[in-house]
CSV table of C-alpha atoms in Angstrom, one decimal:
chain,number,residue,atom,x,y,z
A,249,MET,CA,280.6,60.9,-199.5
A,250,SER,CA,281.1,59.9,-203.2
A,251,ARG,CA,278.0,59.3,-205.1
A,252,SER,CA,280.0,57.7,-208.0
A,253,GLN,CA,278.4,54.1,-207.4
A,254,GLY,CA,274.9,55.9,-208.7
A,255,ASP,CA,276.3,56.9,-211.8
A,256,PRO,CA,274.9,55.3,-215.1
A,257,GLN,CA,277.0,52.5,-216.3
A,258,PRO,CA,278.0,52.0,-220.1
A,259,ALA,CA,275.2,49.4,-220.5
A,260,ASP,CA,272.5,52.0,-219.3
A,261,MET,CA,273.5,54.6,-222.0
A,262,SER,CA,271.5,52.9,-224.7
A,263,ILE,CA,268.4,53.5,-222.5
A,264,ALA,CA,266.2,56.3,-223.5
A,265,ALA,CA,266.5,59.4,-220.8
A,266,GLY,CA,262.9,59.1,-220.3
A,267,GLU,CA,262.9,55.4,-219.5
A,268,VAL,CA,265.6,55.6,-216.8
A,269,SER,CA,264.5,54.6,-213.4
A,270,ILE,CA,265.2,57.4,-211.0
A,271,GLY,CA,264.5,55.5,-208.2
A,272,HIS,CA,262.0,55.4,-205.3
A,273,PHE,CA,263.6,55.5,-202.0
A,274,ARG,CA,262.0,58.8,-201.4
A,275,TRP,CA,258.6,56.9,-201.1
A,276,VAL,CA,260.1,54.7,-198.3
A,277,ILE,CA,260.6,58.3,-196.7
A,278,CYS,CA,256.9,58.9,-197.2
A,279,ALA,CA,255.7,55.5,-195.8
A,280,LEU,CA,257.7,56.1,-192.4
A,281,LEU,CA,255.7,59.4,-192.3
A,282,PHE,CA,252.5,58.2,-193.0
A,283,ALA,CA,252.9,55.3,-190.3
A,284,ALA,CA,254.0,58.5,-188.0
A,285,THR,CA,250.9,60.2,-188.4
A,286,ALA,CA,248.7,57.1,-188.0
A,287,ILE,CA,250.3,56.5,-184.5
A,288,ASN,CA,249.9,60.1,-183.9
A,289,TYR,CA,246.3,60.1,-184.5
A,290,VAL,CA,245.8,56.7,-182.8
A,291,ASP,CA,247.1,58.1,-179.4
A,292,ARG,CA,245.4,61.5,-180.0
A,293,GLN,CA,241.7,60.0,-180.8
A,294,MET,CA,241.8,57.6,-178.2
A,295,ILE,CA,240.1,60.0,-175.5
A,296,GLY,CA,237.4,60.6,-178.0
A,297,VAL,CA,236.7,57.3,-178.4
A,298,LEU,CA,236.7,56.6,-175.0
A,299,LYS,CA,234.5,59.6,-174.0
A,300,PRO,CA,231.5,57.8,-173.2
A,301,THR,CA,233.3,55.4,-171.0
A,302,LEU,CA,235.4,57.9,-168.9
A,303,GLN,CA,232.5,60.4,-168.6
A,304,HIS,CA,230.7,57.5,-167.0
A,305,GLU,CA,233.5,56.3,-164.8
A,306,PHE,CA,234.7,60.0,-164.0
A,307,GLY,CA,231.3,61.9,-164.3
A,308,TRP,CA,232.5,64.5,-166.3
A,309,SER,CA,230.3,67.3,-167.8
A,310,GLU,CA,230.4,68.3,-171.4
A,311,ILE,CA,232.1,71.4,-170.4
A,312,ALA,CA,234.7,69.4,-168.2
A,313,TYR,CA,235.6,67.1,-171.3
A,314,GLY,CA,235.8,70.5,-173.3
A,315,ASP,CA,238.2,71.7,-171.1
A,316,ILE,CA,240.3,68.8,-171.2
A,317,VAL,CA,240.3,69.3,-175.2
A,318,PHE,CA,241.0,72.8,-174.7
A,319,TRP,CA,244.6,72.5,-172.6
A,320,PHE,CA,245.5,69.9,-175.1
A,321,GLN,CA,245.0,72.1,-177.9
A,322,ALA,CA,246.5,75.0,-176.1
A,323,ALA,CA,249.8,72.8,-175.4
A,324,TYR,CA,249.5,71.7,-179.2
A,325,ALA,CA,249.6,75.6,-180.3
A,326,ILE,CA,252.7,76.3,-178.1
A,327,GLY,CA,254.2,73.1,-179.2
A,328,TYR,CA,253.6,73.7,-182.8
A,329,LEU,CA,255.6,77.1,-182.6
A,330,GLY,CA,258.6,75.2,-180.7
A,331,PHE,CA,258.9,72.5,-182.9
A,332,GLY,CA,258.6,74.3,-186.2
A,333,ARG,CA,261.7,76.3,-184.9
A,334,ILE,CA,263.5,73.2,-183.8
A,335,VAL,CA,263.0,71.3,-186.8
A,336,ASP,CA,264.4,74.0,-188.8
A,337,ARG,CA,267.4,74.3,-186.8
A,338,ILE,CA,268.2,70.5,-185.8
A,339,GLY,CA,266.5,69.0,-188.9
A,340,ALA,CA,263.6,66.6,-189.5
A,341,ARG,CA,265.6,63.3,-188.0
A,342,LEU,CA,266.2,64.7,-184.6
A,343,GLY,CA,263.1,66.7,-184.3
A,344,TYR,CA,260.7,63.9,-185.2
A,345,ALA,CA,262.4,61.7,-182.6
A,346,ALA,CA,262.2,63.9,-180.0
A,347,ALA,CA,258.5,64.7,-180.8
A,348,VAL,CA,257.7,61.4,-180.9
A,349,ALA,CA,259.6,60.2,-177.6
A,350,ILE,CA,257.6,63.2,-175.5
A,351,TRP,CA,254.1,62.2,-177.0
A,352,THR,CA,254.8,58.4,-176.4
A,353,ALA,CA,256.0,59.0,-172.9
A,354,ALA,CA,252.6,61.4,-172.2
A,355,HIS,CA,250.2,59.0,-173.8
A,356,VAL,CA,251.5,56.1,-171.6
A,357,ALA,CA,250.7,58.1,-168.7
A,358,HIS,CA,247.1,58.3,-169.3
A,359,ALA,CA,247.0,54.7,-167.7
A,360,PHE,CA,248.0,56.2,-164.2
A,361,VAL,CA,245.9,59.0,-163.9
A,362,ARG,CA,242.7,59.0,-162.0
A,363,THR,CA,241.4,62.8,-161.9
A,364,LEU,CA,240.4,65.4,-163.8
A,365,THR,CA,243.3,67.4,-163.3
A,366,GLY,CA,245.6,64.4,-164.3
A,367,PHE,CA,243.9,63.8,-167.2
A,368,THR,CA,244.7,67.6,-168.4
A,369,LEU,CA,248.0,67.5,-167.3
A,370,VAL,CA,248.7,64.4,-169.5
A,371,ARG,CA,246.9,65.9,-172.5
A,372,VAL,CA,249.2,68.9,-172.1
A,373,GLY,CA,251.9,66.3,-172.4
A,374,LEU,CA,250.5,64.7,-175.6
A,375,GLY,CA,249.9,68.1,-177.2
A,376,LEU,CA,253.7,69.1,-176.9
A,377,GLY,CA,254.9,66.2,-178.5
A,378,GLU,CA,252.1,65.6,-181.1
A,379,SER,CA,252.7,69.2,-182.2
A,380,GLY,CA,256.0,67.9,-183.7
A,381,ASN,CA,254.5,65.5,-186.2
A,382,PHE,CA,253.5,68.2,-188.9
A,383,PRO,CA,256.3,70.5,-188.9
A,384,ALA,CA,258.8,67.5,-188.9
A,385,GLY,CA,256.9,65.7,-191.6
A,386,VAL,CA,256.5,68.3,-194.0
A,387,LYS,CA,260.1,69.3,-193.3
A,388,ALA,CA,261.1,65.5,-194.4
A,389,VAL,CA,258.9,66.4,-197.4
A,390,THR,CA,260.7,69.6,-198.4
A,391,GLU,CA,264.1,67.8,-198.0
A,392,TRP,CA,263.1,64.7,-200.1
A,393,PHE,CA,260.5,65.4,-202.6
A,394,PRO,CA,260.5,68.3,-205.4
A,395,LYS,CA,257.8,70.8,-205.7
A,396,LYS,CA,255.7,68.6,-208.5
A,397,GLU,CA,255.5,65.8,-206.0
A,398,ARG,CA,255.1,67.4,-202.5
A,399,ALA,CA,251.4,67.7,-202.8
A,400,LEU,CA,251.1,64.1,-203.4
A,401,ALA,CA,253.5,63.1,-200.8
A,402,ILE,CA,251.8,65.4,-198.0
A,403,GLY,CA,248.5,64.0,-199.1
A,404,ILE,CA,249.8,60.4,-198.6
A,405,PHE,CA,251.5,60.9,-195.3
A,406,ASN,CA,248.5,63.0,-194.0
A,407,ALA,CA,246.3,60.1,-195.0
A,408,GLY,CA,247.9,58.7,-191.9
A,409,ALA,CA,246.0,60.6,-189.9
A,410,ASN,CA,242.7,58.8,-191.5
A,411,VAL,CA,244.3,55.6,-191.2
A,412,GLY,CA,245.1,56.3,-187.3
A,413,ALA,CA,241.3,57.2,-187.0
A,414,ILE,CA,240.0,54.2,-188.8
A,415,ILE,CA,242.4,51.8,-186.5
A,416,THR,CA,241.5,53.5,-182.9
A,417,PRO,CA,237.6,52.3,-183.1
A,418,LEU,CA,238.5,48.8,-184.0
A,419,ILE,CA,241.4,48.2,-181.6
A,420,VAL,CA,240.8,50.5,-178.7
A,421,PRO,CA,237.2,49.0,-177.8
A,422,ALA,CA,238.6,45.6,-178.1
A,423,ILE,CA,241.3,46.2,-175.7
A,424,THR,CA,239.0,48.1,-173.3
A,425,LEU,CA,236.6,45.4,-173.3
A,426,ALA,CA,238.9,42.8,-172.7
A,427,PHE,CA,241.5,44.4,-170.5
A,428,GLY,CA,240.1,47.8,-169.4
A,429,TRP,CA,240.8,51.3,-170.7
A,430,ARG,CA,244.0,51.7,-168.9
A,431,ALA,CA,245.6,48.7,-170.7
A,432,ALA,CA,244.4,50.2,-174.1
A,433,PHE,CA,246.9,53.2,-173.6
A,434,VAL,CA,249.7,50.8,-172.4
A,435,VAL,CA,249.2,48.5,-175.6
A,436,THR,CA,249.0,51.3,-177.9
A,437,GLY,CA,252.1,53.1,-176.8
A,438,GLY,CA,254.3,50.5,-178.2
A,439,PHE,CA,253.6,51.3,-181.4
A,440,SER,CA,255.3,54.9,-181.3
A,441,LEU,CA,258.3,52.9,-179.6
A,442,ALA,CA,258.7,50.5,-182.7
A,443,TRP,CA,258.4,53.2,-185.3
A,444,LEU,CA,260.8,55.3,-183.2
A,445,VAL,CA,263.5,52.8,-183.6
A,446,ALA,CA,262.7,52.2,-187.2
A,447,TRP,CA,263.1,56.2,-188.0
A,448,LEU,CA,266.6,56.6,-186.6
A,449,ALA,CA,267.7,53.7,-188.1
A,450,ALA,CA,266.3,54.5,-191.6
A,451,TYR,CA,266.2,58.6,-192.0
A,452,ARG,CA,268.8,60.9,-193.4
A,453,ARG,CA,269.2,63.4,-196.0
A,454,PRO,CA,268.9,62.5,-199.3
A,455,ARG,CA,272.9,63.6,-200.0
A,456,GLU,CA,273.7,61.4,-197.0
A,457,HIS,CA,271.9,58.4,-197.7
A,458,ARG,CA,273.3,55.3,-199.4
A,459,ARG,CA,270.1,54.1,-200.7
A,460,VAL,CA,269.5,57.5,-202.9
A,461,SER,CA,271.0,56.8,-206.5
A,462,ALA,CA,272.2,59.8,-208.5
A,463,GLU,CA,269.4,60.0,-210.4
A,464,GLU,CA,267.0,60.1,-207.8
A,465,LEU,CA,269.1,62.8,-206.0
A,466,ALA,CA,268.9,65.1,-209.3
A,467,PHE,CA,265.2,64.5,-209.1
A,468,ILE,CA,264.7,65.5,-205.7
A,469,GLU,CA,267.1,68.5,-206.3
A,470,SER,CA,265.4,69.5,-209.4
A,471,ASP,CA,263.7,73.0,-208.1
A,472,PRO,CA,265.8,76.0,-208.3
A,473,THR,CA,267.8,76.2,-205.4
A,474,ASP,CA,266.8,78.4,-202.6
A,475,THR,CA,268.8,80.3,-199.8
A,476,LEU,CA,270.1,78.2,-196.7
A,477,GLU,CA,270.6,81.0,-194.7
A,478,PRO,CA,268.9,81.2,-191.4
A,479,VAL,CA,265.5,82.8,-191.3
A,480,SER,CA,264.3,85.2,-188.4
A,481,TRP,CA,260.8,85.0,-186.7
A,482,ILE,CA,260.5,88.6,-187.7
A,483,GLY,CA,261.3,88.1,-191.4
A,484,VAL,CA,258.8,85.4,-191.7
A,485,LEU,CA,256.2,87.2,-189.7
A,486,ARG,CA,256.6,90.6,-191.9
A,487,VAL,CA,255.1,88.7,-195.0
A,488,ARG,CA,251.4,88.4,-195.9
A,489,GLU,CA,252.2,84.7,-196.9
A,490,THR,CA,252.5,83.8,-193.5
A,491,TRP,CA,249.5,85.4,-192.3
A,492,MET,CA,247.3,83.6,-195.4
A,493,TYR,CA,248.6,80.4,-194.0
A,494,ALA,CA,248.2,80.8,-190.4
A,495,GLY,CA,244.6,82.1,-191.1
A,496,ALA,CA,243.6,79.2,-193.4
A,497,LYS,CA,244.7,76.9,-190.2
A,498,PHE,CA,242.9,78.8,-187.7
A,499,LEU,CA,239.5,78.3,-189.7
A,500,ILE,CA,240.0,74.7,-191.0
A,501,ASP,CA,241.8,72.9,-188.2
A,502,PRO,CA,239.4,73.2,-185.5
A,503,ILE,CA,237.0,71.4,-187.8
A,504,TRP,CA,238.8,68.4,-187.9
A,505,TRP,CA,239.6,68.4,-184.2
A,506,MET,CA,235.9,68.6,-183.5
A,507,PHE,CA,235.4,65.4,-186.3
A,508,LEU,CA,238.0,63.8,-184.0
A,509,PHE,CA,237.1,64.4,-180.7
A,510,TRP,CA,233.1,64.6,-180.9
A,511,LEU,CA,232.3,62.2,-183.6
A,512,PRO,CA,232.0,59.1,-181.5
A,513,ASP,CA,229.9,61.2,-179.2
A,514,PHE,CA,227.6,62.4,-181.8
A,515,PHE,CA,226.9,58.7,-182.9
A,516,ALA,CA,226.4,58.0,-179.4
A,517,LYS,CA,223.8,60.4,-178.9
A,518,ARG,CA,222.2,61.0,-181.9
A,519,HIS,CA,222.2,57.2,-183.3
A,520,HIS,CA,222.4,55.4,-179.5
A,521,LEU,CA,225.7,53.4,-180.5
A,522,ASP,CA,228.2,52.7,-177.7
A,523,LEU,CA,231.9,51.3,-177.6
A,524,ALA,CA,231.0,48.0,-179.1
A,525,THR,CA,229.1,49.4,-182.0
A,526,PHE,CA,230.3,52.8,-183.2
A,527,GLY,CA,233.2,51.3,-184.7
A,528,PRO,CA,231.9,50.4,-188.1
A,529,PRO,CA,230.4,53.8,-188.6
A,530,LEU,CA,233.6,55.8,-187.6
A,531,VAL,CA,235.8,53.4,-189.7
A,532,ALA,CA,233.6,54.4,-193.0
A,533,VAL,CA,233.6,57.9,-192.1
A,534,TYR,CA,237.7,58.0,-192.0
A,535,VAL,CA,238.1,55.6,-195.1
A,536,LEU,CA,236.6,58.3,-197.0
A,537,SER,CA,238.6,60.9,-195.4
A,538,ASP,CA,241.7,59.1,-196.5
A,539,LEU,CA,240.7,59.1,-200.1
A,540,GLY,CA,240.3,62.8,-199.7
A,541,SER,CA,243.6,63.3,-198.5
A,542,ILE,CA,245.3,61.3,-201.2
A,543,GLY,CA,242.7,62.6,-203.8
A,544,GLY,CA,243.2,66.3,-202.8
A,545,GLY,CA,246.9,66.2,-203.2
A,546,PHE,CA,246.7,64.1,-206.6
A,547,LEU,CA,244.5,66.2,-208.1
A,548,SER,CA,246.5,69.5,-207.5
A,549,SER,CA,249.9,67.8,-208.6
A,550,SER,CA,248.1,66.1,-211.8
A,551,LEU,CA,247.0,69.8,-212.9
A,552,MET,CA,250.6,70.8,-212.1
A,553,LYS,CA,251.9,68.1,-214.1
A,554,ARG,CA,249.5,69.1,-217.2
A,555,GLY,CA,251.1,72.4,-217.1
A,556,LEU,CA,248.8,74.7,-214.8
A,557,GLY,CA,250.7,76.9,-212.1
A,558,VAL,CA,250.7,75.8,-208.6
A,559,ASN,CA,248.3,79.0,-208.2
A,560,LEU,CA,245.4,77.5,-210.2
A,561,SER,CA,246.3,74.0,-209.1
A,562,ARG,CA,245.9,74.3,-205.3
A,563,LYS,CA,243.1,76.6,-205.7
A,564,VAL,CA,240.8,74.5,-207.8
A,565,ALA,CA,241.6,71.5,-205.8
A,566,MET,CA,240.7,73.9,-202.7
A,567,LEU,CA,237.5,74.8,-203.9
A,568,ILE,CA,236.4,71.4,-205.0
A,569,CYS,CA,236.7,70.5,-201.6
A,570,ALA,CA,235.2,73.2,-199.9
A,571,ILE,CA,232.2,72.9,-202.1
A,572,ALA,CA,232.1,69.0,-200.9
A,573,ALA,CA,232.0,69.8,-197.3
A,574,LEU,CA,228.7,71.9,-197.4
A,575,PRO,CA,225.9,68.9,-197.0
A,576,VAL,CA,227.6,68.5,-193.5
A,577,ALA,CA,225.5,71.5,-192.1
A,578,PHE,CA,222.5,68.9,-192.2
A,579,ALA,CA,224.1,65.6,-190.7
A,580,ALA,CA,222.7,66.2,-187.5
A,581,ARG,CA,219.1,66.3,-188.9
A,582,ILE,CA,219.0,63.2,-190.6
A,583,ASP,CA,217.7,59.8,-188.8
A,584,ASP,CA,219.3,57.3,-191.1
A,585,LEU,CA,222.4,56.3,-189.7
A,586,TRP,CA,224.4,55.3,-192.8
A,587,LEU,CA,223.0,58.3,-194.9
A,588,ALA,CA,224.6,60.4,-191.9
A,589,VAL,CA,227.8,58.6,-192.1
A,590,ALA,CA,227.9,59.1,-195.9
A,591,ILE,CA,227.9,63.2,-195.5
A,592,LEU,CA,230.3,63.0,-192.5
A,593,GLY,CA,232.6,61.1,-194.7
A,594,LEU,CA,232.2,63.3,-197.5
A,595,ALA,CA,233.0,66.5,-195.1
A,596,THR,CA,236.0,64.6,-193.5
A,597,ALA,CA,237.4,64.0,-196.9
A,598,ALA,CA,236.9,67.4,-198.1
A,599,HIS,CA,238.9,68.6,-195.0
A,600,GLN,CA,241.6,66.4,-195.6
A,601,GLY,CA,242.1,66.9,-199.5
A,602,PHE,CA,241.5,71.0,-198.6
A,603,SER,CA,244.4,70.4,-195.8
A,604,ALA,CA,246.7,68.5,-198.0
A,605,ASN,CA,246.9,71.7,-200.4
A,606,VAL,CA,247.1,74.0,-197.4
A,607,TYR,CA,250.2,72.1,-196.1
A,608,THR,CA,251.9,72.3,-199.3
A,609,LEU,CA,251.7,76.1,-199.5
A,610,PRO,CA,254.7,76.6,-197.1
A,611,SER,CA,257.0,74.9,-199.2
A,612,ASP,CA,255.7,76.3,-202.3
A,613,LEU,CA,256.1,79.8,-201.1
A,614,PHE,CA,259.0,80.0,-198.9
A,615,PRO,CA,262.7,78.9,-198.7
A,616,ARG,CA,263.5,75.4,-197.2
A,617,LYS,CA,265.2,76.9,-193.9
A,618,ALA,CA,261.7,79.1,-193.5
A,619,VAL,CA,259.2,76.2,-194.0
A,620,GLY,CA,259.2,74.7,-190.5
A,621,THR,CA,258.7,78.1,-188.7
A,622,VAL,CA,255.9,79.0,-191.0
A,623,ILE,CA,254.2,75.6,-190.4
A,624,GLY,CA,254.7,76.2,-186.9
A,625,ILE,CA,253.2,79.5,-186.6
A,626,GLY,CA,250.2,77.9,-188.8
A,627,GLY,CA,249.8,74.9,-186.2
A,628,ALA,CA,249.9,77.4,-183.5
A,629,ALA,CA,247.1,79.5,-185.2
A,630,GLY,CA,245.1,76.2,-186.0
A,631,GLY,CA,245.5,75.0,-181.9
A,632,VAL,CA,244.0,78.4,-180.9
A,633,GLY,CA,241.2,77.9,-183.2
A,634,GLY,CA,240.8,74.3,-181.8
A,635,MET,CA,240.7,76.0,-178.4
A,636,LEU,CA,237.8,77.9,-179.3
A,637,MET,CA,236.0,75.0,-180.9
A,638,ALA,CA,236.5,73.0,-177.6
A,639,LYS,CA,234.7,75.7,-175.8
A,640,TYR,CA,232.3,76.1,-178.2
A,641,ALA,CA,231.4,72.7,-178.8
A,642,GLY,CA,231.4,71.9,-175.0
A,643,TRP,CA,229.1,74.9,-174.3
A,644,ILE,CA,226.9,74.1,-177.0
A,645,LEU,CA,226.4,70.6,-176.2
A,646,GLU,CA,225.8,71.4,-172.4
A,647,ARG,CA,223.2,74.4,-173.2
A,648,VAL,CA,221.7,73.5,-176.6
A,649,GLY,CA,222.2,69.9,-176.4
A,650,SER,CA,222.7,69.4,-180.2
A,651,TYR,CA,225.2,68.9,-182.9
A,652,THR,CA,223.6,71.2,-185.5
A,653,PRO,CA,225.2,74.7,-185.0
A,654,ILE,CA,228.4,72.9,-184.5
A,655,PHE,CA,227.8,71.1,-188.1
A,656,ALA,CA,226.7,74.3,-189.6
A,657,LEU,CA,229.9,76.1,-189.0
A,658,ALA,CA,232.0,73.0,-190.1
A,659,ALA,CA,230.1,73.4,-193.2
A,660,VAL,CA,231.2,77.0,-194.2
A,661,ALA,CA,234.7,77.2,-192.6
A,662,TYR,CA,236.5,75.8,-195.8
A,663,LEU,CA,234.9,78.3,-198.2
A,664,LEU,CA,236.0,81.0,-195.5
A,665,ALA,CA,239.3,79.5,-195.8
A,666,LEU,CA,239.8,79.7,-199.6
A,667,ALA,CA,238.5,83.2,-200.0
A,668,PHE,CA,241.1,84.3,-196.9
A,669,ILE,CA,243.7,82.4,-199.1
A,670,HIS,CA,242.9,84.3,-202.4
A,671,LEU,CA,242.6,87.8,-200.6
A,672,MET,CA,245.9,87.2,-198.9
A,673,SER,CA,247.8,85.9,-201.7
A,674,PRO,CA,245.5,86.2,-205.3
A,675,LYS,CA,248.8,84.7,-207.4
A,676,LEU,CA,250.5,82.4,-204.8
A,677,GLU,CA,253.6,83.9,-205.6
A,678,PRO,CA,257.0,83.3,-203.4
A,679,ALA,CA,257.4,85.0,-200.4
A,680,THR,CA,260.2,87.8,-200.0
A,681,LEU,CA,261.9,87.6,-197.0
A,682,THR,CA,264.2,90.5,-195.8
């Protein structure tokens, strides 16, 4: 397709180069990624919000609930591997559409199950579909943003997770109290269908999109050209940078899963809140985490724009986030509700800021054709960590009856992850694939 319509006209020549607008359509794509991630987390978090209701209705033990989460995580880990590869082969547009279609069908199916086995099966389907969200999202960011904007773009779309987590305790209790928990799954399933229509209508690669000016396209493609040759699994698995990313995800992802699936229960057990009252504390926690997601990406992107390299920019941002997570070790010992909320909110903000920078590493270090595969491997590692967390949390709550050991693990996970990243890649140099 000819792009001459985007070329500067003579009237533009008098404008200084630094004043020419390059266009902003890439941020429309980022907004779609943000919306998808918010919907993804509404669907994912609903079982956590409904845990007290479902435990009361079905008589689940803590270990039984942990097993439901375990199988979701297992499917998520397997699906992450598959979707990472699929997205590299068919692209973000169709890969994302397939993921959303699968998870929407499984999400709505929750309304029609009545047994522990039934819930386990629909959670498996949900995990398989939802695993495609981040491989496709990061792939889209890689296609639409240059390196110096990617951490911010990923931070923004990753903040959709927090918006979803904010929305869920507001709308799900209202729907459940008015119409029952089954209706909540059907109503929220409609959000995904609406997004899917918008995505298929709006998304194309930058060079194929009529809304992208020549100036914006040049900005998007301003990084040095990398290889477009297919990358093999073996080639990706041979390099340390893949294991660096996978190890970091294994350590930090389970902490976020724990917050997502167990915070409503924590507020119910420790502070005696219920479906009608734990909404405001959860909203406050996830508003703070939203700020952390954007702030973590903004910090490293700002440092890069000031001339610092990728290595120092990413690691300084991650170190600040890791330190901010440490006070969560004491959250279960605090009697004041809102002080506990502040500490938990700080920890979730730290997680999201750290995570935004970790998510950026594959696009920093790997050619574009390998990004989805690397993210898939990392997501699978995070899913395995989440499986272990589900078993650990269920066992601790059943046997010990306290969240203190769980939060203590959360407090140190980010420093461990940063140490592992630095050990495996001291300079964050691009991976050499063979």
